[in-house]
Short mmCIF file of C-alpha atoms and ligand atoms in Angstrom, two decimals:
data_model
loop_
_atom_site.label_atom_id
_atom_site.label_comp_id
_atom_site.label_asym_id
_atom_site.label_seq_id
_atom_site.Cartn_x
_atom_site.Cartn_y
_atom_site.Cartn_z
CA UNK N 1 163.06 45.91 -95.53
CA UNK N 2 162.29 42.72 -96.93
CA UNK N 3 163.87 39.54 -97.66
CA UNK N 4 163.93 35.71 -99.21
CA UNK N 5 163.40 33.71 -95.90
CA UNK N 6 164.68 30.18 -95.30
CA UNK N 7 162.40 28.86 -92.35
CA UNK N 8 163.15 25.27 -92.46
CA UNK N 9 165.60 22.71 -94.05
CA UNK N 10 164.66 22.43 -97.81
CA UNK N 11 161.91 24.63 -98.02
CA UNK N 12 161.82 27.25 -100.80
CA UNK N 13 162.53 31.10 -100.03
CA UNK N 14 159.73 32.64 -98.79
CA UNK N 15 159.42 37.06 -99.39
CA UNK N 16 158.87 38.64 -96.72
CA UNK N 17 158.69 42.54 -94.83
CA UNK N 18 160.60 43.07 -91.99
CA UNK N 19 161.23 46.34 -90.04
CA UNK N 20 164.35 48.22 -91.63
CA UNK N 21 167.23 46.42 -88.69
CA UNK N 22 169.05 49.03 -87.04
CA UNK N 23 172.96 48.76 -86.80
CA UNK N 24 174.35 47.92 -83.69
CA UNK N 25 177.65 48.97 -82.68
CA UNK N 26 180.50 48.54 -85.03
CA UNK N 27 177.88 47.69 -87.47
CA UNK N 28 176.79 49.19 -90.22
CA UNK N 29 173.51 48.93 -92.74
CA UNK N 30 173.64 48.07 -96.49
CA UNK N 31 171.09 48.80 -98.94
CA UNK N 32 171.95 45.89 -101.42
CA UNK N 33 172.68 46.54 -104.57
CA UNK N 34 172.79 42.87 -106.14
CA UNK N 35 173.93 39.56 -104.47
CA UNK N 36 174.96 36.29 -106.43
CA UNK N 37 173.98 33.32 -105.88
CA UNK N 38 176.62 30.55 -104.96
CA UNK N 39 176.76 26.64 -104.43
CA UNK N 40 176.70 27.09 -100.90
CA UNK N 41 173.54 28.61 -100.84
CA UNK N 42 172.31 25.63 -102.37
CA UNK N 43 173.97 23.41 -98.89
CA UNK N 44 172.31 26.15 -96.91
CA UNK N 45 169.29 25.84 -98.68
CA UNK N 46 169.30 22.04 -98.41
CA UNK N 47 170.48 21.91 -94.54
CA UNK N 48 173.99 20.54 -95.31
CA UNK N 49 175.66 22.39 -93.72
CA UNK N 50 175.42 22.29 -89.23
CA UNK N 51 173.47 24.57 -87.22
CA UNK N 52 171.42 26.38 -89.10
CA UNK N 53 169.74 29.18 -87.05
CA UNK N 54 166.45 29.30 -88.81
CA UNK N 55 164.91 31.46 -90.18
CA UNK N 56 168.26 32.51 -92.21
CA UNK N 57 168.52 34.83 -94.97
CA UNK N 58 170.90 33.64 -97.36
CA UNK N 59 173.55 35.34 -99.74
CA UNK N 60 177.07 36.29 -99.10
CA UNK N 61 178.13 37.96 -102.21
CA UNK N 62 176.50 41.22 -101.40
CA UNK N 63 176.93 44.24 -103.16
CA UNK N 64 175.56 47.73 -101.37
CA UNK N 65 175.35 50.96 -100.43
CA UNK N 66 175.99 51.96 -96.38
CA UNK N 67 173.14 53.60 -95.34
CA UNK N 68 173.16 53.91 -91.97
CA UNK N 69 176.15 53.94 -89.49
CA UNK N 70 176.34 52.16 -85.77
CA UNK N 71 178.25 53.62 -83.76
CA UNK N 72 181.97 53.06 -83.29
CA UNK N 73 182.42 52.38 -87.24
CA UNK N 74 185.61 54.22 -88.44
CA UNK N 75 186.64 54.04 -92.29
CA UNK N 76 183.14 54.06 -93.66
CA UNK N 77 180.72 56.32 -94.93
CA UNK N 78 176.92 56.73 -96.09
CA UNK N 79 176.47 56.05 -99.81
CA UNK N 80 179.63 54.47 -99.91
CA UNK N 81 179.87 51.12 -101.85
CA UNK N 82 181.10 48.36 -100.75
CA UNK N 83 181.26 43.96 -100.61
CA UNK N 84 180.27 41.85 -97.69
CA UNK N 85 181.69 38.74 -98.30
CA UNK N 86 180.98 35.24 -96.63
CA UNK N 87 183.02 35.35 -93.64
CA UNK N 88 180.77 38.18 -91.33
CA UNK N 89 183.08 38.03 -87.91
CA UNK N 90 185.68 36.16 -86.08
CA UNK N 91 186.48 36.04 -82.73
CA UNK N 92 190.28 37.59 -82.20
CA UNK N 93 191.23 35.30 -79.78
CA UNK N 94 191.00 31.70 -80.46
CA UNK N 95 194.48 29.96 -81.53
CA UNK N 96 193.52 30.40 -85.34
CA UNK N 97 193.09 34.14 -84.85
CA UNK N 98 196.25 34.42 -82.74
CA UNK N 99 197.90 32.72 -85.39
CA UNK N 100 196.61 35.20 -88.52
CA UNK N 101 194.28 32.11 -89.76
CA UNK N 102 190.88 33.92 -89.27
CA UNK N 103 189.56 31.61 -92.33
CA UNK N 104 189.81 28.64 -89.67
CA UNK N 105 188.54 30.65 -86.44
CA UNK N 106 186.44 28.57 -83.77
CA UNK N 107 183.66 31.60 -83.09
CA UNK N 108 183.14 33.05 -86.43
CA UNK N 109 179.58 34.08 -87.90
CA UNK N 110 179.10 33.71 -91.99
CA UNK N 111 177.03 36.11 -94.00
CA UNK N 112 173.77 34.28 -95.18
CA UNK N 113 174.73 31.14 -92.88
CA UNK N 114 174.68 31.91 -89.61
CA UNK N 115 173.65 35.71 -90.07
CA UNK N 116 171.36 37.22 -92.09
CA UNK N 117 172.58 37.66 -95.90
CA UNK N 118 171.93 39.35 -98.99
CA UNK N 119 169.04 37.59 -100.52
CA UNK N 120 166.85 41.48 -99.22
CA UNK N 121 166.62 45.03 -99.90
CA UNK N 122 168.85 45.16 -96.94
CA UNK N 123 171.60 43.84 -94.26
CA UNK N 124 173.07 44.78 -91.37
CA UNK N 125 177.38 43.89 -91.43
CA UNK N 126 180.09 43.93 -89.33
CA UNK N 127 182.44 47.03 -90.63
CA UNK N 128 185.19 45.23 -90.14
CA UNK N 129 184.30 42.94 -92.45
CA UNK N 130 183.06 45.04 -95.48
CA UNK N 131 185.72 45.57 -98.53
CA UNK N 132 185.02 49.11 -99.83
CA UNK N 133 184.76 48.37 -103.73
CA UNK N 134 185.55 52.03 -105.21
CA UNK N 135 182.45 52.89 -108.49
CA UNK N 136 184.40 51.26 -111.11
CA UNK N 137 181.52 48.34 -112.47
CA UNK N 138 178.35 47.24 -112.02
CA UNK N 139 176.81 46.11 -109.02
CA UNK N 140 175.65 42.58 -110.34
CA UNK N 141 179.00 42.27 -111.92
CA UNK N 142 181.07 42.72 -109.13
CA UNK N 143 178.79 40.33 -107.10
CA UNK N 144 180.31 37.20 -108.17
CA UNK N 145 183.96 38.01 -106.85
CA UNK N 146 182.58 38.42 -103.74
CA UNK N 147 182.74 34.38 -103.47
CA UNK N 148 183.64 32.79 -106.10
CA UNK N 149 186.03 34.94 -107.33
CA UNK N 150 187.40 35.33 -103.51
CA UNK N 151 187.46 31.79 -102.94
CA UNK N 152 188.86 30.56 -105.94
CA UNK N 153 191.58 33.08 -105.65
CA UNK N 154 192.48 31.14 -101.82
CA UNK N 155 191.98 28.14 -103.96
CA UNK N 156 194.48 29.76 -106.72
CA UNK N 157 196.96 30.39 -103.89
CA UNK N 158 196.89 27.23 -102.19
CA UNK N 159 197.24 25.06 -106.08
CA UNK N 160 200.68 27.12 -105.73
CA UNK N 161 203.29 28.47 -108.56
CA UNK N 162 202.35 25.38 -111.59
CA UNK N 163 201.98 26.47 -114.93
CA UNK N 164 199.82 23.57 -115.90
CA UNK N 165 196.55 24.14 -114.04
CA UNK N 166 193.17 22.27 -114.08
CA UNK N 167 190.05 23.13 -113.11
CA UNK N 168 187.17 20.79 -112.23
CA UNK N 169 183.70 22.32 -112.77
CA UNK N 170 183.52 25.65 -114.82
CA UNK N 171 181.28 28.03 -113.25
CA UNK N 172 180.97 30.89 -111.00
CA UNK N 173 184.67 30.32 -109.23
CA UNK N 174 185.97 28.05 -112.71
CA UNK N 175 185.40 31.20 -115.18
CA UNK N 176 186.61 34.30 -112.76
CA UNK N 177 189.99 32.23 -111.61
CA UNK N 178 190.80 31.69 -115.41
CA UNK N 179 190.73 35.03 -116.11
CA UNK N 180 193.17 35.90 -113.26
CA UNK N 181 195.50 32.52 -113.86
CA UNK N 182 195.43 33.48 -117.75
CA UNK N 183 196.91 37.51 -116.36
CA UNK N 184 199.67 35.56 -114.53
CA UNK N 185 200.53 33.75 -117.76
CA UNK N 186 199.79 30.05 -116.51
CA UNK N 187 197.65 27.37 -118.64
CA UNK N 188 194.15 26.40 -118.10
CA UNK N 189 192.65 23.06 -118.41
CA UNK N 190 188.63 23.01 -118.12
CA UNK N 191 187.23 20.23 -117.34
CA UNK N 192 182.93 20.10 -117.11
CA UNK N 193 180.52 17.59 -116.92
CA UNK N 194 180.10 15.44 -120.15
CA UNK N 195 178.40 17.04 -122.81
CA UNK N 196 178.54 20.76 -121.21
CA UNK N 197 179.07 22.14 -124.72
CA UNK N 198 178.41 25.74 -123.40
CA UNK N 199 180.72 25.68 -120.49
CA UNK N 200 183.39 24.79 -122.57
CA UNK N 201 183.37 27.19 -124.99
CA UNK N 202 183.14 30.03 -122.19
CA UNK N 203 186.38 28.49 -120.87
CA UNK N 204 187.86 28.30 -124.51
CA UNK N 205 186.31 31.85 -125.06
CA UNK N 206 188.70 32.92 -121.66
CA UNK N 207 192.19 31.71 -122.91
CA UNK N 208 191.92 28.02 -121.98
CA UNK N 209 194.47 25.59 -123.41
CA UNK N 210 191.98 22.78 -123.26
CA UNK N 211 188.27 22.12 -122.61
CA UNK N 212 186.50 18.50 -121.96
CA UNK N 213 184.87 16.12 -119.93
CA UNK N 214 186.29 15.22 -116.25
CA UNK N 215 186.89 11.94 -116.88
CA UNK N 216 189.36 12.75 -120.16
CA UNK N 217 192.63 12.80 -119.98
CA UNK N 218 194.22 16.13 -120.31
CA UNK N 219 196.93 16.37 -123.61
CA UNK N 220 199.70 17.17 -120.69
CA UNK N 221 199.93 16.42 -116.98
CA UNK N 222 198.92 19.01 -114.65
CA UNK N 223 200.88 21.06 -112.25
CA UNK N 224 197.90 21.07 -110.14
CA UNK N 225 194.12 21.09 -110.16
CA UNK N 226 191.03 22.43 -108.50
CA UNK N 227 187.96 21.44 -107.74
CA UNK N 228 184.80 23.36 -107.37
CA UNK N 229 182.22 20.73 -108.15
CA UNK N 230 180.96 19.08 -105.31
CA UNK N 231 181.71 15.99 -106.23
CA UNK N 232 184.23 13.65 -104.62
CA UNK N 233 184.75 11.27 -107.76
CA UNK N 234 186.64 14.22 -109.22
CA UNK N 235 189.26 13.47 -106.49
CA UNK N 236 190.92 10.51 -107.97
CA UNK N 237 190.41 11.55 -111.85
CA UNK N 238 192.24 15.14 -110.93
CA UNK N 239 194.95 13.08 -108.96
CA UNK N 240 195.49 10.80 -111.75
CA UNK N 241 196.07 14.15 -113.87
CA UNK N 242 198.41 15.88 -112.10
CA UNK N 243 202.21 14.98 -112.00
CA UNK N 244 204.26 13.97 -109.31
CA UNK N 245 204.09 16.35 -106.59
CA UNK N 246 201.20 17.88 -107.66
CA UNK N 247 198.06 18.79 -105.90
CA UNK N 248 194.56 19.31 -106.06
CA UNK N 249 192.65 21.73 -104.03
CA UNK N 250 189.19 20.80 -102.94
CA UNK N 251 187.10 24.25 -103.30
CA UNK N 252 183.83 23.60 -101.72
CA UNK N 253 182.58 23.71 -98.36
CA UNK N 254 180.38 20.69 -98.92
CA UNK N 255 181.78 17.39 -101.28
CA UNK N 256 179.79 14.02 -101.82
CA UNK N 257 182.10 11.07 -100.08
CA UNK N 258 185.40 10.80 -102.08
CA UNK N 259 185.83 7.28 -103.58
CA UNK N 260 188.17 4.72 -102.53
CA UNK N 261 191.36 5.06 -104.70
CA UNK N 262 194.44 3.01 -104.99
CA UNK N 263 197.53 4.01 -103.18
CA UNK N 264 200.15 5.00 -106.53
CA UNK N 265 197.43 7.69 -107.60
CA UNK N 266 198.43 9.57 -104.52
CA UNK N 267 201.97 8.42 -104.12
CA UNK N 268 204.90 10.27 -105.88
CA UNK N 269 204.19 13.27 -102.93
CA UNK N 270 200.77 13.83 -104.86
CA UNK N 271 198.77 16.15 -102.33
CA UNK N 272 194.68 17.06 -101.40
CA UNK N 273 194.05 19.80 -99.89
CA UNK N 274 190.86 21.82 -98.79
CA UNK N 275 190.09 25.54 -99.09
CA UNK N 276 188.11 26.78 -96.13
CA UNK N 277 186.45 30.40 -95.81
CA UNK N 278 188.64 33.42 -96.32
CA UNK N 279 190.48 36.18 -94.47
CA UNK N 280 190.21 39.51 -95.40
CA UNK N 281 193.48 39.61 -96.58
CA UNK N 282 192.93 37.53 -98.96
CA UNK N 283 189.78 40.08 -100.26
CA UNK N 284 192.60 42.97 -100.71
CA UNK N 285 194.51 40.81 -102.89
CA UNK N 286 192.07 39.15 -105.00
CA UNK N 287 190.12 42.89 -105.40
CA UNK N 288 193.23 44.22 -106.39
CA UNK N 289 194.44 41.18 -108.78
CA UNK N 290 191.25 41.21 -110.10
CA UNK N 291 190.82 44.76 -111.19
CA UNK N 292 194.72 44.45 -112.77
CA UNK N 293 193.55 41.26 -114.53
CA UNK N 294 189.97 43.21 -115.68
CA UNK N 295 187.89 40.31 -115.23
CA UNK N 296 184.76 40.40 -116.67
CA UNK N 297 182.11 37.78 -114.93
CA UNK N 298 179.29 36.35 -117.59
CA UNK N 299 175.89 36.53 -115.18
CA UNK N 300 172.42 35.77 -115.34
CA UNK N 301 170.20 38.34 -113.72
CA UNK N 302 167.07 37.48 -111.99
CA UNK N 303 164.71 39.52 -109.92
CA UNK N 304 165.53 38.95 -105.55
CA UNK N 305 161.51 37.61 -105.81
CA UNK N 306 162.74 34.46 -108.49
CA UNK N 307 165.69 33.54 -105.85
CA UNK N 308 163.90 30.37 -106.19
CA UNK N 309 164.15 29.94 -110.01
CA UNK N 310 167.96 31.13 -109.58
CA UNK N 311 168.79 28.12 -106.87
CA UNK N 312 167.32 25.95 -109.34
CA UNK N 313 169.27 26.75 -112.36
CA UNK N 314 172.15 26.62 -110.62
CA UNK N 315 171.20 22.93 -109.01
CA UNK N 316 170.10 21.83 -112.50
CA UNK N 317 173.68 22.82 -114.18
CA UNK N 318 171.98 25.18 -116.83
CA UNK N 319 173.89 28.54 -115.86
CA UNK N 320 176.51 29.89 -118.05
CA UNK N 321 178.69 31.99 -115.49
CA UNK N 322 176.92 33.16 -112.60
CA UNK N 323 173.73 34.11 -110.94
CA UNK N 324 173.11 37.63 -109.63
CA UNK N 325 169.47 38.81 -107.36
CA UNK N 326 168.58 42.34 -107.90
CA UNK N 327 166.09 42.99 -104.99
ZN1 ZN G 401 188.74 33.09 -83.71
ZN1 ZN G 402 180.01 31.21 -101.69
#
């Protein structure tokens, strides 16, 4: 096999062979078929994130083929196709996984984090944690819902019922949860950096009600908005947009500090919230809501070797949609 190796904090991907990994029990291997790229490889990449277990292959929005079985695995086959999302394991046992939160589980183990991703030819996965994806699509098509998409449908979930919805930061996550808001009928407000002309008219292109910058004020108030710019200024410019008990939804695992706001921007039972990880429920849902909603993702395609190149136009802001690796 080989692989895009992250040896040290803030060091660029390195290629490199590897003997094929064998899957251990309850495991199974995955010859990948594409893998996006998503803003939390970039914290990865950077070391923001804790306890990095260098060297790391990153990439948690794997698409594959099983080839090879470990033993124990029940459900899956060779040549089937399937998704390994972010979240790789949890434990079973702590309180969260008691209490049907695995998303918030003390022991878990994240795909390109704290186990080896899809940024390679190949991975080895827990079973239990692969969503079989049926042959409808393309392989770097489907590779963006395997985060974003996933994620901004918890994020979706958690903005609750509104029909007023904003979204901070019109990417990966922005575009795909448009699509499925838009097939429930609700209206979107894009908001994007100032003068991301191109951004804005793929969220105009996608049934949005609105498109501007994040500091304008929407032409109605907002039921609630999301956030998946990493940016904690948004907070108090997407609170001062929503109504009274509104909320916005903080999508990213990593945010700069959020700065201090005054009291009536929150007040009127205004609420913040966080999204954190997934559960695999949530994968059934959003797979199925997204195949009813046919989303179609826009992507740029680079080679696995330019992983590199793809980090960087996604740091720089100069992606329309999402990135995909094809090893
Ligand atoms: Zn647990
Ligand atoms: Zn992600």
């Amino acid at each position: 096999m080989y692989g895009m190796v992250l040896a040290a904090r803030g060091a660029p991907l390195a290629l490199q062979q590897r003997p094929d990994p064998a899957p251990g029990p309850g495991e199974v291997r995955i010859k990948v078929g594409a893998c996006g790229v998503c803003r939390t490889d970039l914290h990865v990449v950077d070391g923001d994130l804790a306890d990095i277990p260098y060297p790391i292959i990153p990439g948690h929005e794997v698409v594959g083929r099983i080839d090879a079985l470990g033993e124990g695995v029940v459900g899956l086959q060779p040549g089937m196709r399937v998704g390994v999302p972010w979240l790789g394991y949890t434990c079973g046992e702590c309180f969260y996984c008691r209490a049907n939160k695995e998303n918030l589980c003390d022991r878990p183990k994240f795909t390109g984090y704290t186990r080896d991703g899809g940024f390679a030819s190949h991975l080895v996965a827990d079973a239990r944690y692969c969503f079989p994806l049926g042959e409808h699509g393309d392989d770097a098509a489907i590779a963006p819902l395997l985060c974003a998409g996933l994620i901004g449908w918890r994020s979706l979930v958690m903005a609750g019922e509104g029909q007023n919805l904003g979204i901070y930061g019109f990417g990966a996550a922005g575009h795909i949860v448009a699509q499925v808001a838009r097939a429930q009928g609700r209206s979107i407000y894009a908001f994007t950096r100032n003068g991301d002309r191109d951004a804005q008219q793929l969220a105009l292109s996608l049934g949005a009600a609105w498109a501007g910058a994040s500091e304008d004020k929407p032409p109605t108030e907002l039921d609630a908005a999301i956030i998946y710019a990493p940016i904690g200024a948004l907070v108090p410019l997407a609170l001062r947009a929503v109504r009274k008990g509104g909320r916005v939804v903080c999508a990213g695992i990593h945010m700069s500090d959020i700065p201090a706001f005054p009291y009536n921007i929150l007040w009127g039972e205004r609420q913040i919230l966080s999204v954190a990880n997934l559960t695999r429920q949530d994968g059934i849902d959003f797979l199925a809501a997204a195949a009813k909603a046919e989303i179609r993702t826009h992507t740029t395609v680079f080679p696995l070797t330019e992983a590199n190149q793809a980090l960087a136009s996604l740091r720089d802001g100069k992606l329309v949609g999402a990135a995909v690796l094809r090893p």
